[in-house]
mmCIF file of C-alpha atoms in Angstrom:
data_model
loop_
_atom_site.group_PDB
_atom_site.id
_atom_site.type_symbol
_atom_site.label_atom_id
_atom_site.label_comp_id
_atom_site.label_asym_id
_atom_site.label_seq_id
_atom_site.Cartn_x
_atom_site.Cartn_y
_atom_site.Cartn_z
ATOM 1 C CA UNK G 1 5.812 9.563 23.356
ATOM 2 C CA UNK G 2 4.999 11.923 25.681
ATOM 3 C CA UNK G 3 1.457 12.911 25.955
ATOM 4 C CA UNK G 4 0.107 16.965 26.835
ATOM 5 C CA UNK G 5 -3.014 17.118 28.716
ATOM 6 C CA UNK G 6 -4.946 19.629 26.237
ATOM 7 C CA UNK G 7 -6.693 20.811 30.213
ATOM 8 C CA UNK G 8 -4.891 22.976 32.813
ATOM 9 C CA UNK G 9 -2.928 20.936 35.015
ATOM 10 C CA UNK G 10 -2.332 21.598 38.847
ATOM 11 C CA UNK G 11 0.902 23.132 39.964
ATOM 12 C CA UNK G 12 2.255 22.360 43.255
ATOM 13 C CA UNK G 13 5.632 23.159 45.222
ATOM 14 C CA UNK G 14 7.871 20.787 47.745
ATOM 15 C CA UNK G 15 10.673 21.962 49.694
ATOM 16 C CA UNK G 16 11.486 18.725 50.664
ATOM 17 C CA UNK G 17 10.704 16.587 48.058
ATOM 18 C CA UNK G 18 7.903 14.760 49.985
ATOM 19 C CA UNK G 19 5.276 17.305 50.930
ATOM 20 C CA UNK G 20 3.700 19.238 48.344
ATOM 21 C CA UNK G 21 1.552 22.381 48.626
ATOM 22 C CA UNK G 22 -1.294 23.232 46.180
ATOM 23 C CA UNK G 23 -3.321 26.096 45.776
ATOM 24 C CA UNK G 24 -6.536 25.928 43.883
ATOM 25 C CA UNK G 25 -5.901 28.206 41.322
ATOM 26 C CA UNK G 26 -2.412 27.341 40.699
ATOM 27 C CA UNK G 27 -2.746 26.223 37.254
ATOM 28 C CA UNK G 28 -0.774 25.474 34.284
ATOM 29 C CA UNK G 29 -1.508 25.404 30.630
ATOM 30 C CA UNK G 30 1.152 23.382 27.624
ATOM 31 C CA UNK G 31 0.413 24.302 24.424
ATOM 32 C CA UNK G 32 2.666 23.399 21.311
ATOM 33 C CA UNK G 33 4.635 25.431 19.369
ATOM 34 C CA UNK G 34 2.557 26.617 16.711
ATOM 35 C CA UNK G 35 3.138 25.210 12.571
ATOM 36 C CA UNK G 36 1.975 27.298 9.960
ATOM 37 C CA UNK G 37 1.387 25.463 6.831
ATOM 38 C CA UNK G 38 0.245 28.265 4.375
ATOM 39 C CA UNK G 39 -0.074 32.408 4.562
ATOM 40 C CA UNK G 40 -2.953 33.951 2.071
ATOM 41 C CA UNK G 41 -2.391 35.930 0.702
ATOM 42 C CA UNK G 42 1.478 36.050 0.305
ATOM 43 C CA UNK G 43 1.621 40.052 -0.398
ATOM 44 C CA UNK G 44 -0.698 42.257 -0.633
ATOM 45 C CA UNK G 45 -0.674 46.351 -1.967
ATOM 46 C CA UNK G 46 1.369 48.895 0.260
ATOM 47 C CA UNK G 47 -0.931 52.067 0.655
ATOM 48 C CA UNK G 48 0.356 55.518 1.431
ATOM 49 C CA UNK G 49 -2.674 56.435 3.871
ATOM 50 C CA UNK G 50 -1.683 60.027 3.771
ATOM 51 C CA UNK G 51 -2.833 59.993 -0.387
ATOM 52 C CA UNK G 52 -5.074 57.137 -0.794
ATOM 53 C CA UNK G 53 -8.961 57.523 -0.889
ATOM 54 C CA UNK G 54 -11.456 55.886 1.533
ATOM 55 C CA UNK G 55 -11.983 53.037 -0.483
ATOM 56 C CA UNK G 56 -8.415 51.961 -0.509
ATOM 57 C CA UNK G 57 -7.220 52.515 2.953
ATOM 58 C CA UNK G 58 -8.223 49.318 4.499
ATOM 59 C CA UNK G 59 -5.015 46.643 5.386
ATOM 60 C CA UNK G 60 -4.844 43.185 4.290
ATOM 61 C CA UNK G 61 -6.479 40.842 6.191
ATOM 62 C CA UNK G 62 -3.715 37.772 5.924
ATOM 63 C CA UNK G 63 -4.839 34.326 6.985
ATOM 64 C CA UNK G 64 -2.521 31.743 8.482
ATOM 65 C CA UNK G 65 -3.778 28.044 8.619
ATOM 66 C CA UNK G 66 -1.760 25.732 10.820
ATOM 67 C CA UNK G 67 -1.980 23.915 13.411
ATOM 68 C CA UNK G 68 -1.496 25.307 17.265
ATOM 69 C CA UNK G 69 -3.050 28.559 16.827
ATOM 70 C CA UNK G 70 -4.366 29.499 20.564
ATOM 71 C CA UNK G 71 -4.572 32.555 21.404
ATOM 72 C CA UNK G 72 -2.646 32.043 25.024
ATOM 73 C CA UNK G 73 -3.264 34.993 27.556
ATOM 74 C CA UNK G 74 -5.389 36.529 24.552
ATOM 75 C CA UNK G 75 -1.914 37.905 23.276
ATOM 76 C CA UNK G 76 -1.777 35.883 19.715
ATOM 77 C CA UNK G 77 0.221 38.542 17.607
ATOM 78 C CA UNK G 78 1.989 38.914 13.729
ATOM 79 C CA UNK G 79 5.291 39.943 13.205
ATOM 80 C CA UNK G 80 5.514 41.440 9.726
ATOM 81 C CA UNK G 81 9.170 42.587 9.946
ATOM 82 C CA UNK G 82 10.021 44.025 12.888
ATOM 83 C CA UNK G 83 6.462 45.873 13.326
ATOM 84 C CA UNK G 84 3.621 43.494 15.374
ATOM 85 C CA UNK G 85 -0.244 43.799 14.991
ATOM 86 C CA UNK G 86 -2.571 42.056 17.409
ATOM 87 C CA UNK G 87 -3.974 38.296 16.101
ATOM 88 C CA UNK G 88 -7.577 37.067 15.570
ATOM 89 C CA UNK G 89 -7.270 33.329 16.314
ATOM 90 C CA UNK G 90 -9.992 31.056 14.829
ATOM 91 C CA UNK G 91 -10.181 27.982 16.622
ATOM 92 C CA UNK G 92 -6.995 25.538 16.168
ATOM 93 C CA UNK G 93 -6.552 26.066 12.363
ATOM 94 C CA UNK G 94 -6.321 29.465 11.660
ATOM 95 C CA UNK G 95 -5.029 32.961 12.550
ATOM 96 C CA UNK G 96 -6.145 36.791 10.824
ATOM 97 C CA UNK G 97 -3.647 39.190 11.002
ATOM 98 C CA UNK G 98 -4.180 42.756 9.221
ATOM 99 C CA UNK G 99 -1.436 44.066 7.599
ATOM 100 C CA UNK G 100 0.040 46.934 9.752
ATOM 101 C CA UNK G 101 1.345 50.367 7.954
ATOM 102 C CA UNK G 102 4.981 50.308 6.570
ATOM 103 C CA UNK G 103 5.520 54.309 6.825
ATOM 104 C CA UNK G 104 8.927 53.974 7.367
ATOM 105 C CA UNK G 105 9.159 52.726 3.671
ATOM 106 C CA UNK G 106 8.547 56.059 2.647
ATOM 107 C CA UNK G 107 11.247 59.044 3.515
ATOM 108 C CA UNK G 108 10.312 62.266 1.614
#
């Protein structure tokens, strides 16, 4: 079993095997791969915003519970398809992801 140190560890560089060279801010961070256990909800309403009222224009707010969520280089994102919306990550447990807008669903 190999144990990750959950604290920035420091990085330094040999050219020889022998002699290493550290800087004081070289640091490096492992995190694991994150596991989602459960997505709620699993589908939500798809809004034309060019025809809905103000009431009914806001996305859905999808939570993801897990474990691993970190929000590394503050870049935690959702893929829903092959369109991405920025991540709110809440602690270790769980991730908020609004829904972004399908338009290309709709071809007139």
């Amino acid at each position: 079993v190999v144990e990750i140190p959950a604290e920035p560890v420091p990085l330094a560089i040999s050219l020889n095997g022998q002699d290493y060279t550290y800087r004081a801010n070289a640091l490096f961070t492992y995190y694991m791969s994150p596991t989602i256990f459960g997505i709620a909800p699993a589908g939500g309403p798809l809004i034309r915003y060019d025809i809905a009222d103000g009431d009914h224009k806001d996305p859905t707010k999808v939570e993801l519970g897990g474990i691993g969520m970190r929000n590394y280089d503050e870049k935690a994102q959702c893929r829903f398809g092959d369109l991405v919306v920025t991540a709110t990550v809440e602690g270790d447990r769980l991730m908020i992801c609004d829904t972004p807008w399908p338009g290309v669903l709709f071809r007139e």
